Amino acid sequence: MTSSVHAGARPDIGTGDATAPPTGRGVSRAVRIGLLLSPAMLVIAVFFAAGVAQALAQSFGYQPFLPRWHWSTDAYRQVWTDPAVRASLLLTLRIAFVSTALATMLGVTAALVIRRLGRARRWVSSLLQANLAIPHLVGALCMVLLLDQAGFLSRIGHAIGLTGSPASFPPLTADRFGVGIISEYVWKETPFITVLALSALNRGAAELESAARVLGAGRWQRLRHVTLPLLAPTVGTASILVFAFAAGSYEVPYLLGRPYPATLPVVAYQAYTSTDLSTRPEAMAVAVLITVLSLVVVAAYLAVVARLSRRSL
Amino acid sequence: MTTPAAVDARAVRSLGRAHVRLAPVLASIGIVGALLPLVPLVIWAIAGQWRYPGLIPQRASSRGLRILADPRSQIAHGLLLSIGIGVSVAVLACVIAFPAGRAIGVYRFRGRRLIQFLLLAPVIVPGLAVTLGLQVFFIRYGLADTVIGVVLVQLMPTVPYAATVIGAAFANHDLDYERQARALGAGPIRVLLFVTVPLLRPALVAAGLFAFLISWSEYVLTLLVGGGQVQTLPLLLFAAIGSSDITAAAALAVLVIVPPLLLVTVSARVLSGVSGAAIGFGRL
């Protein structure tokens, strides 16, 4: 992996020249960069690349602990025809898209609102961020206790006379649509988007906005043509992370969702831990599916964001 | 006489005022939304009996706290284990990411974008998908079901993040300080320890803190590689949620969230000064 760095040996030019350390030109410089990168690249090669490669190989029939195995695409054929996987794919995509869209919209709105606050700004943003460092596992438990049919919201509903019994409160956890799962992601990820949006707004947005105002731009024009384009790269990156997390997390859909249909990570984990070793290739095929899914969506998203931010700037 | 432009300006100003008045209302709604899910959790942790439809428990109890302190409940052991694994992951991730951060922050070289992509990929591709394949190596090299295996697998989500944060800090780092120290006769190790590391301290603190928090929250990687033998707090919490004792689960959950909240509060000033540090919350 570091070989591409060695191949890239060339004299310092441009910005690199001014900041490069005094020692190291040409080959010695390339060796130096390669050495600096090697520990981190080793971690990525050993854990990430090898993990993906193993998942791929095992999805095509490679069984490291069985004496006899043969390459085949059976696992993919089975996954393709399995109604549980189809339902799971749709559910996973829906949950990831809805959570990301809601968290992004709410997070950006929250950032724009917090910016308008006066002195309260500091502690309001720190309160909103209170749940940032809370593990998702705890978040899932919070949602169970809040949204369950006998949960806190249901009790509030009873106290103000909206519902009479737990059964008359709508099922929000282990429901068909995934409301509980989406609520947890939105609750946890909205402040994440807010924090990043606020940090992006702090980088000179006020100056550009007042310049636009002096030039006669109205409130919505400023929002549409100055503020949102300024936010687009940061918020775009942040929402990619939200999407990838929402599509790939295991514990949240396991605790807040139904056994069927379950999200892809839950399906993969259950197929993997099944006592029947023959489901291993299917588990790996689902793992590969999750990997491809997250990469494809990220690539598509990056293309869209790149085009949008080019047009509006 | 009022020109159209003046009317327009006045309209804009009044619109602005309306928004200023609206902002505290929206902010209050946001705060309620952010804190409301924590309310039943904290109440359950101190509830003795809390039957539907009571809005507050029928009986309060210190049973949850006593479970936490009970030596037979493995929680003290899980706490120490989580702290030990988290600190090890944080230190190792910073040590491994430090040189990589220097390479991508200081140098411009061909393949730099590829390196940056490779650093991003483990953050985007779900850890579960990768670890299912990785499991083979951990079993083959005897690292499955061990604490060392868990520490190693947690480097996967933490090293790329730490390298990115430290790389951003190195991009703003003035190498002239190092040159001056060299010119005054300091060796490379002294320059590293007394010039470079102190100058990059905020970024190192941010990277280490997030690595610790990612490790602290990690469930599925620990479960897969630890095989249920390495019982960190998230594993104990998951088991507690599965049991029907809500008070025990809620008390344990409160124990799990206190250290991260304290750490983030204490280091808020450092974090806000490090560009891009908050991106780490995306992995939590």
Coordinates of C-alpha atoms in Angstrom, one line a residue:
Chain A
M1 CA 0.0 0.0 0.0
T2 CA 2.9 2.3 0.7
S3 CA 4.4 1.5 -2.7
S4 CA 2.2 4.2 -4.4
V5 CA 4.0 6.6 -2.1
H6 CA 7.4 5.4 -3.1
A7 CA 6.4 5.6 -6.7
G8 CA 5.3 9.2 -6.1
A9 CA 8.8 10.4 -5.3
R10 CA 9.4 13.8 -6.9
P11 CA 11.1 17.0 -6.0
D12 CA 9.1 19.3 -3.6
I13 CA 6.9 21.7 -5.4
G14 CA 4.3 24.2 -4.4
T15 CA 3.1 24.3 -0.9
G16 CA 5.0 21.2 0.1
D17 CA 8.3 23.0 -0.6
A18 CA 7.8 25.7 1.9
T19 CA 6.7 23.4 4.8
A20 CA 8.8 20.3 4.1
P21 CA 11.4 19.4 6.6
P22 CA 15.0 20.4 5.7
T23 CA 16.2 16.8 5.3
G24 CA 14.9 14.5 2.6
R25 CA 14.8 15.0 -1.1
G26 CA 13.9 12.6 -3.9
V27 CA 14.1 8.9 -2.9
S28 CA 15.0 9.6 0.8
R29 CA 11.9 11.8 1.1
A30 CA 9.7 9.1 -0.4
V31 CA 11.2 6.5 2.0
R32 CA 10.6 8.9 4.9
I33 CA 6.9 9.4 3.9
G34 CA 6.5 5.6 3.5
L35 CA 8.0 5.0 6.9
L36 CA 5.8 7.6 8.5
L37 CA 2.7 6.1 7.0
S38 CA 3.5 2.4 7.5
P39 CA 2.2 1.9 11.0
A40 CA -1.3 3.3 10.2
M41 CA -1.4 1.6 6.8
L42 CA -0.4 -1.6 8.4
V43 CA -3.4 -1.4 10.7
I44 CA -5.7 -0.6 7.8
A45 CA -4.2 -3.4 5.6
V46 CA -4.2 -6.0 8.4
F47 CA -7.6 -5.2 9.8
F48 CA -9.7 -3.5 7.2
A49 CA -8.5 -4.7 3.8
A50 CA -7.9 -8.3 5.0
G51 CA -11.3 -8.3 6.7
V52 CA -13.0 -7.2 3.5
A53 CA -11.0 -9.7 1.4
Q54 CA -11.9 -12.6 3.8
A55 CA -15.5 -11.7 3.8
L56 CA -15.5 -11.7 0.0
A57 CA -13.6 -15.0 -0.2
Q58 CA -15.9 -16.7 2.4
S59 CA -19.0 -15.3 0.6
F60 CA -17.8 -17.2 -2.5
G61 CA -17.5 -20.5 -0.6
Y62 CA -14.1 -20.4 1.0
Q63 CA -14.4 -22.1 4.4
P64 CA -11.1 -21.7 6.3
F65 CA -12.0 -24.3 9.0
L66 CA -13.5 -27.0 6.8
P67 CA -11.3 -29.6 5.1
R68 CA -13.3 -29.5 1.9
W69 CA -14.8 -26.5 0.3
H70 CA -15.3 -25.2 -3.3
W71 CA -15.8 -21.8 -4.9
S72 CA -19.4 -21.0 -5.7
T73 CA -21.9 -18.3 -6.0
D74 CA -24.6 -20.3 -4.0
A75 CA -24.5 -17.8 -1.1
Y76 CA -25.4 -14.9 -3.4
R77 CA -28.1 -16.9 -5.1
Q78 CA -29.6 -17.8 -1.8
V79 CA -29.4 -14.3 -0.5
W80 CA -30.9 -13.0 -3.7
T81 CA -34.0 -15.3 -3.4
D82 CA -34.3 -15.1 0.3
P83 CA -37.4 -13.0 1.1
A84 CA -36.0 -12.2 4.5
V85 CA -33.0 -10.5 3.0
R86 CA -35.1 -8.6 0.5
A87 CA -37.4 -7.3 3.2
S88 CA -34.2 -6.5 5.3
L89 CA -32.6 -4.6 2.4
L90 CA -35.7 -2.4 2.0
L91 CA -36.0 -1.8 5.7
T92 CA -32.3 -1.0 6.1
L93 CA -32.4 1.5 3.2
R94 CA -35.6 3.1 4.5
I95 CA -34.3 3.5 8.0
A96 CA -30.9 4.9 6.9
F97 CA -32.4 7.3 4.4
V98 CA -35.2 8.6 6.7
S99 CA -32.8 8.9 9.7
T100 CA -30.2 10.7 7.7
A101 CA -32.7 13.1 6.1
L102 CA -34.4 14.0 9.4
A103 CA -31.1 14.3 11.4
T104 CA -29.6 16.6 8.6
M105 CA -32.6 18.8 8.4
L106 CA -33.1 19.1 12.1
G107 CA -29.4 19.5 12.7
V108 CA -28.9 22.3 10.2
T109 CA -32.1 24.1 11.5
A110 CA -30.8 23.8 15.1
A111 CA -27.4 25.3 14.1
L112 CA -29.1 28.2 12.4
V113 CA -31.4 28.8 15.4
I114 CA -28.5 28.5 18.0
R115 CA -26.6 31.0 16.0
R116 CA -29.4 33.6 16.4
L117 CA -29.4 33.2 20.2
G118 CA -27.6 35.8 22.2
R119 CA -25.7 35.0 25.3
A120 CA -27.7 31.7 25.8
R121 CA -25.9 30.3 22.7
R122 CA -23.0 28.7 24.6
W123 CA -25.0 26.7 27.2
V124 CA -27.9 25.9 24.8
S125 CA -25.4 24.3 22.4
S126 CA -23.7 22.4 25.2
L127 CA -27.1 21.1 26.4
L128 CA -28.0 20.0 22.9
Q129 CA -24.7 18.2 22.7
A130 CA -25.3 16.4 26.0
N131 CA -26.2 13.2 24.2
L132 CA -23.3 13.3 21.7
A133 CA -21.0 11.3 23.9
I134 CA -23.7 8.8 25.0
P135 CA -23.2 5.3 23.5
H136 CA -25.9 4.2 21.1
L137 CA -26.5 1.2 23.3
V138 CA -27.7 3.5 26.1
G139 CA -29.6 5.5 23.5
A140 CA -31.5 2.4 22.5
L141 CA -32.4 1.7 26.1
C142 CA -33.5 5.3 26.5
M143 CA -35.8 4.9 23.5
V144 CA -37.3 1.7 24.8
L145 CA -38.1 3.4 28.1
L146 CA -39.5 6.4 26.4
L147 CA -41.5 5.0 23.5
D148 CA -42.6 1.6 24.7
Q149 CA -46.4 1.1 24.9
A150 CA -46.1 1.3 28.7
G151 CA -43.2 3.8 28.4
F152 CA -42.8 7.4 29.6
L153 CA -44.6 9.0 26.6
S154 CA -47.5 6.5 27.0
R155 CA -47.7 7.5 30.7
I156 CA -47.8 11.2 29.8
G157 CA -50.5 10.4 27.3
H158 CA -52.5 8.7 30.1
A159 CA -51.9 11.5 32.5
I160 CA -53.3 14.1 30.1
G161 CA -56.2 11.8 29.1
L162 CA -55.2 10.9 25.5
T163 CA -54.8 7.2 26.0
G164 CA -56.5 4.8 28.5
S165 CA -54.2 1.8 28.5
P166 CA -50.8 0.7 27.1
A167 CA -52.6 -1.0 24.2
S168 CA -54.2 2.3 23.1
F169 CA -50.7 3.9 22.7
P170 CA -49.3 3.3 19.2
P171 CA -46.5 0.7 19.1
L172 CA -43.4 2.8 18.5
T173 CA -40.7 0.2 19.3
A174 CA -40.5 -3.2 17.5
D175 CA -42.9 -1.6 15.0
R176 CA -43.2 -2.3 11.3
F177 CA -41.8 1.0 10.0
G178 CA -38.8 1.2 12.4
V179 CA -40.0 4.3 14.2
G180 CA -38.0 3.4 17.3
I181 CA -34.8 2.7 15.4
I182 CA -35.2 6.0 13.4
S183 CA -35.9 7.9 16.6
E184 CA -32.7 6.7 18.2
Y185 CA -30.6 7.6 15.2
V186 CA -32.2 11.0 14.9
W187 CA -31.9 11.7 18.6
K188 CA -28.2 10.8 18.6
E189 CA -27.1 12.2 15.2
T190 CA -29.0 15.5 15.1
P191 CA -26.6 17.1 17.6
F192 CA -23.7 15.7 15.6
I193 CA -24.8 17.5 12.5
T194 CA -25.5 20.6 14.6
V195 CA -22.0 20.7 16.1
L196 CA -20.3 20.4 12.7
A197 CA -22.7 22.9 11.0
L198 CA -21.9 25.4 13.8
S199 CA -18.2 24.9 13.3
A200 CA -18.6 25.5 9.6
L201 CA -20.7 28.6 10.2
N202 CA -18.0 30.0 12.5
R203 CA -15.6 30.0 9.6
G204 CA -16.5 33.4 8.2
A205 CA -20.2 32.9 7.3
A206 CA -21.2 36.1 9.0
E207 CA -18.9 38.3 6.8
L208 CA -20.2 36.7 3.6
E209 CA -23.8 37.0 4.7
S210 CA -23.4 40.7 5.6
A211 CA -21.7 41.3 2.3
A212 CA -24.7 39.7 0.5
R213 CA -27.0 41.9 2.6
V214 CA -25.1 45.0 1.6
L215 CA -25.5 43.9 -2.0
G216 CA -29.3 43.7 -1.5
A217 CA -29.9 40.0 -0.9
G218 CA -33.0 39.2 1.2
R219 CA -33.1 36.7 4.1
W220 CA -34.1 33.7 1.9
Q221 CA -31.6 34.6 -0.8
R222 CA -28.8 34.8 1.8
L223 CA -29.9 31.4 3.2
R224 CA -30.2 29.8 -0.2
H225 CA -27.2 31.3 -1.9
V226 CA -24.7 32.0 0.9
T227 CA -25.4 30.1 4.1
L228 CA -26.5 26.7 2.8
P229 CA -23.7 26.4 0.1
L230 CA -21.2 27.3 2.9
L231 CA -22.6 24.4 5.0
A232 CA -22.9 21.9 2.2
P233 CA -19.4 20.3 2.3
T234 CA -19.3 19.9 6.0
V235 CA -22.9 18.8 6.5
G236 CA -22.5 16.5 3.4
T237 CA -19.6 14.7 5.0
A238 CA -21.3 14.5 8.3
S239 CA -24.5 13.0 6.8
I240 CA -22.4 10.4 5.0
L241 CA -21.2 9.3 8.3
V242 CA -24.7 9.3 9.7
F243 CA -26.0 7.2 6.8
A244 CA -23.1 4.7 7.0
F245 CA -23.7 4.3 10.7
A246 CA -27.5 4.0 10.4
A247 CA -27.1 1.3 7.7
G248 CA -24.4 -0.6 9.5
S249 CA -25.2 -0.5 13.2
Y250 CA -26.1 -3.8 15.0
E251 CA -27.2 -3.1 18.5
V252 CA -29.8 -0.3 17.8
P253 CA -32.0 -2.3 15.4
Y254 CA -31.5 -5.4 17.4
L255 CA -32.9 -3.8 20.5
L256 CA -35.5 -1.5 18.9
G257 CA -36.6 -3.5 15.9
R258 CA -38.5 -6.7 15.1
P259 CA -36.9 -10.1 14.6
Y260 CA -38.5 -10.0 11.1
P261 CA -37.8 -8.1 9.0
A262 CA -34.5 -7.2 10.7
T263 CA -31.9 -4.8 9.3
L264 CA -29.0 -6.2 7.3
P265 CA -26.4 -6.2 10.1
V266 CA -28.8 -8.1 12.3
V267 CA -29.4 -10.7 9.6
A268 CA -25.7 -11.0 8.9
Y269 CA -24.8 -11.4 12.6
Q270 CA -27.6 -14.0 13.1
A271 CA -26.5 -16.0 10.1
Y272 CA -22.9 -15.8 11.3
T273 CA -23.6 -17.0 14.8
S274 CA -26.0 -19.7 13.7
T275 CA -24.8 -23.2 14.9
D276 CA -25.3 -24.4 11.3
L277 CA -21.9 -23.7 9.6
S278 CA -23.5 -23.8 6.2
T279 CA -25.0 -20.4 6.7
R280 CA -21.6 -18.8 7.1
P281 CA -21.2 -18.0 3.4
E282 CA -24.6 -16.3 3.4
A283 CA -23.6 -14.2 6.4
M284 CA -20.5 -13.1 4.5
A285 CA -22.6 -12.4 1.4
V286 CA -24.8 -10.1 3.5
A287 CA -21.7 -8.5 5.0
V288 CA -20.4 -7.9 1.4
L289 CA -23.8 -6.5 0.5
I290 CA -23.6 -4.0 3.5
T291 CA -20.1 -3.0 2.4
V292 CA -21.1 -2.4 -1.2
L293 CA -24.3 -0.7 -0.2
S294 CA -22.5 1.9 2.0
L295 CA -19.8 2.5 -0.6
V296 CA -22.3 2.9 -3.5
V297 CA -24.5 5.3 -1.6
V298 CA -21.5 7.3 -0.4
A299 CA -20.2 7.6 -4.0
A300 CA -23.6 8.6 -5.4
Y301 CA -24.1 11.1 -2.6
L302 CA -20.6 12.6 -3.1
A303 CA -21.4 13.1 -6.8
V304 CA -24.7 14.8 -6.0
V305 CA -23.1 17.1 -3.4
A306 CA -20.3 18.0 -5.7
R307 CA -22.7 19.0 -8.5
L308 CA -25.0 20.9 -6.1
S309 CA -22.2 22.9 -4.5
R310 CA -20.7 23.7 -7.9
R311 CA -24.0 25.1 -9.2
S312 CA -24.8 27.2 -6.2
L313 CA -21.4 28.8 -5.8
Chain B
M1 CA -41.7 59.4 1.0
T2 CA -40.7 55.8 1.2
T3 CA -38.8 54.2 -1.7
P4 CA -39.5 50.5 -2.5
A5 CA -36.0 49.7 -1.3
A6 CA -36.7 51.3 2.1
V7 CA -40.0 49.3 2.4
D8 CA -38.1 46.2 1.5
A9 CA -35.4 46.9 4.1
R10 CA -38.0 47.4 6.7
A11 CA -39.8 44.2 5.8
V12 CA -36.5 42.3 6.1
R13 CA -35.8 43.9 9.4
S14 CA -39.2 43.0 10.9
L15 CA -38.8 39.5 9.5
G16 CA -35.4 39.3 11.3
R17 CA -37.0 40.4 14.6
A18 CA -39.7 37.8 14.3
H19 CA -37.0 35.2 13.9
V20 CA -35.1 36.5 16.9
R21 CA -38.2 36.0 19.0
L22 CA -38.8 32.6 17.5
A23 CA -35.3 31.4 18.2
P24 CA -35.6 30.9 22.0
V25 CA -38.9 29.0 21.5
L26 CA -37.3 26.7 19.0
A27 CA -34.2 26.3 21.1
S28 CA -36.3 25.3 24.1
I29 CA -38.1 22.7 22.0
G30 CA -34.7 21.4 20.9
I31 CA -33.4 21.2 24.5
V32 CA -36.5 19.3 25.6
G33 CA -36.2 16.9 22.7
A34 CA -32.5 16.4 23.5
L35 CA -32.9 15.7 27.2
L36 CA -36.4 14.0 27.3
P37 CA -35.2 10.5 26.5
L38 CA -32.7 10.7 29.4
V39 CA -35.5 11.4 31.9
P40 CA -37.1 7.9 32.1
L41 CA -33.6 6.4 32.2
V42 CA -32.5 8.4 35.2
I43 CA -35.8 7.8 37.0
W44 CA -35.7 4.1 36.3
A45 CA -32.2 3.9 37.8
I46 CA -33.6 5.0 41.2
A47 CA -37.0 3.4 41.0
G48 CA -38.0 0.6 43.4
Q49 CA -41.4 0.1 41.8
W50 CA -42.8 2.0 38.8
R51 CA -46.0 0.6 37.4
Y52 CA -48.0 2.0 34.5
P53 CA -49.6 4.6 34.5
G54 CA -47.6 6.3 37.2
L55 CA -45.6 9.3 36.0
I56 CA -43.2 9.0 38.9
P57 CA -42.2 5.7 40.6
Q58 CA -44.5 4.4 43.3
R59 CA -41.4 3.7 45.4
A60 CA -37.9 4.9 45.1
S61 CA -35.0 2.6 45.9
S62 CA -31.2 2.5 46.0
R63 CA -31.3 -1.1 44.7
G64 CA -29.9 0.1 41.3
L65 CA -26.9 1.7 43.0
R66 CA -26.4 -1.3 45.2
I67 CA -26.3 -3.6 42.1
L68 CA -23.5 -1.4 40.7
A69 CA -21.5 -1.7 43.9
D70 CA -22.1 -5.4 44.3
P71 CA -18.8 -7.3 43.7
R72 CA -20.7 -10.4 42.4
S73 CA -22.3 -8.4 39.6
Q74 CA -19.0 -8.2 37.6
I75 CA -19.7 -4.5 37.1
A76 CA -16.5 -3.3 38.9
H77 CA -14.5 -5.7 36.8
G78 CA -16.3 -4.6 33.6
L79 CA -15.6 -0.9 34.5
L80 CA -11.9 -1.6 35.0
L81 CA -11.7 -3.6 31.8
S82 CA -13.5 -0.9 29.8
I83 CA -11.1 1.8 31.2
G84 CA -8.1 -0.4 30.5
I85 CA -9.1 -1.3 27.0
G86 CA -10.2 2.3 26.3
V87 CA -6.9 3.8 27.5
S88 CA -4.8 1.2 25.6
V89 CA -6.7 1.9 22.4
A90 CA -6.4 5.7 22.8
V91 CA -2.6 5.5 23.5
L92 CA -2.0 3.0 20.7
A93 CA -4.2 4.8 18.2
C94 CA -2.3 8.1 18.9
V95 CA 1.1 6.5 18.7
I96 CA 0.3 4.8 15.4
A97 CA -1.6 7.7 13.9
F98 CA 1.0 10.4 14.9
P99 CA 3.5 9.6 12.1
A100 CA 0.8 9.1 9.5
G101 CA -0.7 12.5 10.5
R102 CA 2.7 14.0 10.0
A103 CA 3.0 12.4 6.5
I104 CA -0.4 13.6 5.3
G105 CA -0.3 17.0 7.1
V106 CA 3.2 18.1 6.1
Y107 CA 4.0 16.5 2.8
R108 CA 2.3 16.8 -0.6
F109 CA 3.0 13.6 -2.5
R110 CA 1.4 11.5 -5.2
G111 CA -1.0 9.0 -3.8
R112 CA -1.9 11.3 -0.9
R113 CA -5.5 11.3 -1.9
L114 CA -5.5 7.5 -2.0
I115 CA -4.1 7.4 1.5
Q116 CA -6.8 9.8 2.6
F117 CA -9.4 7.6 1.0
L118 CA -7.9 4.5 2.7
L119 CA -8.2 6.4 6.0
L120 CA -11.8 7.2 5.3
A121 CA -12.9 3.7 4.2
P122 CA -12.9 2.0 7.6
V123 CA -14.9 4.9 9.0
I124 CA -17.6 4.5 6.4
V125 CA -17.8 0.7 5.9
P126 CA -19.6 -0.7 8.9
G127 CA -17.2 -2.5 11.4
L128 CA -19.5 -5.5 11.7
A129 CA -19.2 -6.3 8.0
V130 CA -15.4 -6.2 8.2
T131 CA -15.1 -8.0 11.5
L132 CA -17.1 -11.0 10.4
G133 CA -14.4 -11.7 7.8
L134 CA -11.6 -10.7 10.1
Q135 CA -12.7 -13.2 12.8
V136 CA -10.7 -16.0 10.9
F137 CA -7.4 -14.3 11.7
F138 CA -8.2 -13.7 15.3
I139 CA -9.1 -17.4 15.7
R140 CA -6.0 -18.6 13.8
Y141 CA -3.6 -16.5 15.8
G142 CA -5.2 -17.2 19.1
L143 CA -6.4 -13.6 19.6
A144 CA -10.1 -14.5 19.7
D145 CA -11.7 -14.3 23.2
T146 CA -8.7 -12.2 24.5
V147 CA -8.4 -8.7 25.7
I148 CA -5.4 -8.1 23.3
G149 CA -7.6 -9.2 20.4
V150 CA -10.3 -6.7 21.5
V151 CA -7.8 -3.9 21.7
L152 CA -6.4 -4.7 18.3
V153 CA -9.8 -4.8 16.6
Q154 CA -10.7 -1.5 18.1
L155 CA -7.7 0.1 16.4
M156 CA -9.6 -0.3 13.1
P157 CA -12.2 2.4 13.8
T158 CA -9.9 4.6 15.9
V159 CA -6.6 4.8 14.0
P160 CA -8.1 6.4 10.8
Y161 CA -9.9 9.0 12.8
A162 CA -6.9 9.8 14.9
A163 CA -4.7 10.1 11.8
T164 CA -7.1 12.5 10.2
V165 CA -7.3 14.8 13.2
I166 CA -3.6 14.8 13.8
G167 CA -3.0 15.3 10.1
A168 CA -5.2 18.4 10.1
A169 CA -3.1 19.7 13.1
F170 CA 0.2 19.0 11.3
A171 CA -1.1 21.0 8.3
N172 CA -1.2 24.1 10.5
H173 CA 2.0 23.2 12.3
D174 CA 5.0 25.5 11.8
L175 CA 8.1 23.4 11.2
D176 CA 10.3 26.4 11.9
Y177 CA 10.1 25.6 15.6
E178 CA 11.6 22.2 14.9
R179 CA 14.3 23.7 12.7
Q180 CA 15.2 26.2 15.5
A181 CA 15.4 23.5 18.1
R182 CA 17.6 21.5 15.7
A183 CA 19.8 24.5 15.1
L184 CA 20.2 25.0 18.8
G185 CA 21.6 21.4 19.0
A186 CA 18.5 19.3 20.0
G187 CA 18.4 15.8 18.7
P188 CA 15.4 14.3 16.9
I189 CA 14.0 12.7 20.0
R190 CA 14.3 15.9 22.1
V191 CA 12.7 17.9 19.3
L192 CA 9.8 15.4 19.2
L193 CA 9.3 15.3 22.9
F194 CA 9.8 19.0 23.8
V195 CA 8.7 20.8 20.6
T196 CA 6.5 18.8 18.3
V197 CA 4.3 17.0 20.8
P198 CA 3.7 20.0 23.1
L199 CA 2.7 22.1 20.0
L200 CA 0.3 19.4 18.8
R201 CA -1.1 18.7 22.3
P202 CA -4.7 19.8 21.6
A203 CA -5.0 17.6 18.5
L204 CA -3.5 14.6 20.4
V205 CA -5.8 15.2 23.3
A206 CA -8.8 15.3 20.9
A207 CA -7.7 12.2 19.0
G208 CA -7.0 10.3 22.2
L209 CA -10.3 11.3 23.8
F210 CA -12.4 10.3 20.8
A211 CA -10.5 7.0 20.5
F212 CA -11.3 6.4 24.1
L213 CA -15.0 7.3 23.6
I214 CA -15.3 5.1 20.5
S215 CA -13.7 2.2 22.4
W216 CA -15.9 2.9 25.5
S217 CA -19.1 2.6 23.3
E218 CA -18.0 -0.3 21.1
Y219 CA -20.3 -3.3 21.4
V220 CA -20.4 -5.5 18.3
L221 CA -16.6 -5.6 17.6
T222 CA -16.0 -6.5 21.3
L223 CA -18.7 -9.2 21.1
L224 CA -17.4 -10.8 18.0
V225 CA -13.6 -10.8 18.8
G226 CA -14.1 -11.2 22.6
G227 CA -16.5 -14.0 22.0
G228 CA -18.5 -12.9 25.1
Q229 CA -15.4 -13.7 27.3
V230 CA -14.2 -10.1 27.4
Q231 CA -17.0 -8.5 29.4
T232 CA -16.7 -4.8 28.9
L233 CA -19.4 -2.4 30.2
P234 CA -21.4 -2.3 26.9
L235 CA -21.6 -6.2 26.9
L236 CA -22.8 -6.2 30.5
L237 CA -25.3 -3.5 29.7
F238 CA -26.6 -5.4 26.6
A239 CA -27.1 -8.5 28.8
A240 CA -28.9 -6.3 31.5
I241 CA -31.2 -4.8 28.9
G242 CA -32.1 -8.4 27.8
S243 CA -33.0 -9.3 31.3
S244 CA -36.3 -8.1 32.7
D245 CA -34.7 -6.0 35.5
I246 CA -35.1 -2.5 34.1
T247 CA -33.8 -0.8 37.3
A248 CA -30.5 -2.8 37.0
A249 CA -30.2 -2.0 33.3
A250 CA -30.9 1.7 33.8
A251 CA -28.5 2.0 36.7
L252 CA -25.7 0.4 34.6
A253 CA -26.6 2.7 31.7
V254 CA -26.2 5.7 33.9
L255 CA -22.8 4.4 35.0
V256 CA -21.9 4.0 31.3
I257 CA -22.8 7.6 30.4
V258 CA -21.2 9.4 33.3
P259 CA -17.5 9.1 32.3
P260 CA -18.1 10.2 28.6
L261 CA -20.2 13.2 29.8
L262 CA -17.5 14.2 32.3
L263 CA -14.7 13.8 29.7
V264 CA -16.4 15.8 27.1
T265 CA -17.4 18.6 29.5
V266 CA -13.8 18.8 31.0
S267 CA -12.2 18.9 27.5
A268 CA -14.8 21.1 25.8
R269 CA -12.3 23.9 25.4
V270 CA -9.6 21.7 23.8
L271 CA -12.2 20.1 21.5
S272 CA -13.6 23.4 20.2
G273 CA -10.1 24.6 19.3
V274 CA -9.2 21.5 17.2
S275 CA -10.6 21.7 13.7
G276 CA -12.6 18.7 12.6
A277 CA -12.3 17.0 16.0
A278 CA -16.1 16.8 16.3
I279 CA -16.3 14.5 13.3
G280 CA -15.3 11.8 15.8
F281 CA -18.8 11.9 17.3
G282 CA -20.0 10.3 14.1
R283 CA -18.4 7.0 15.2
L284 CA -19.9 6.9 18.6

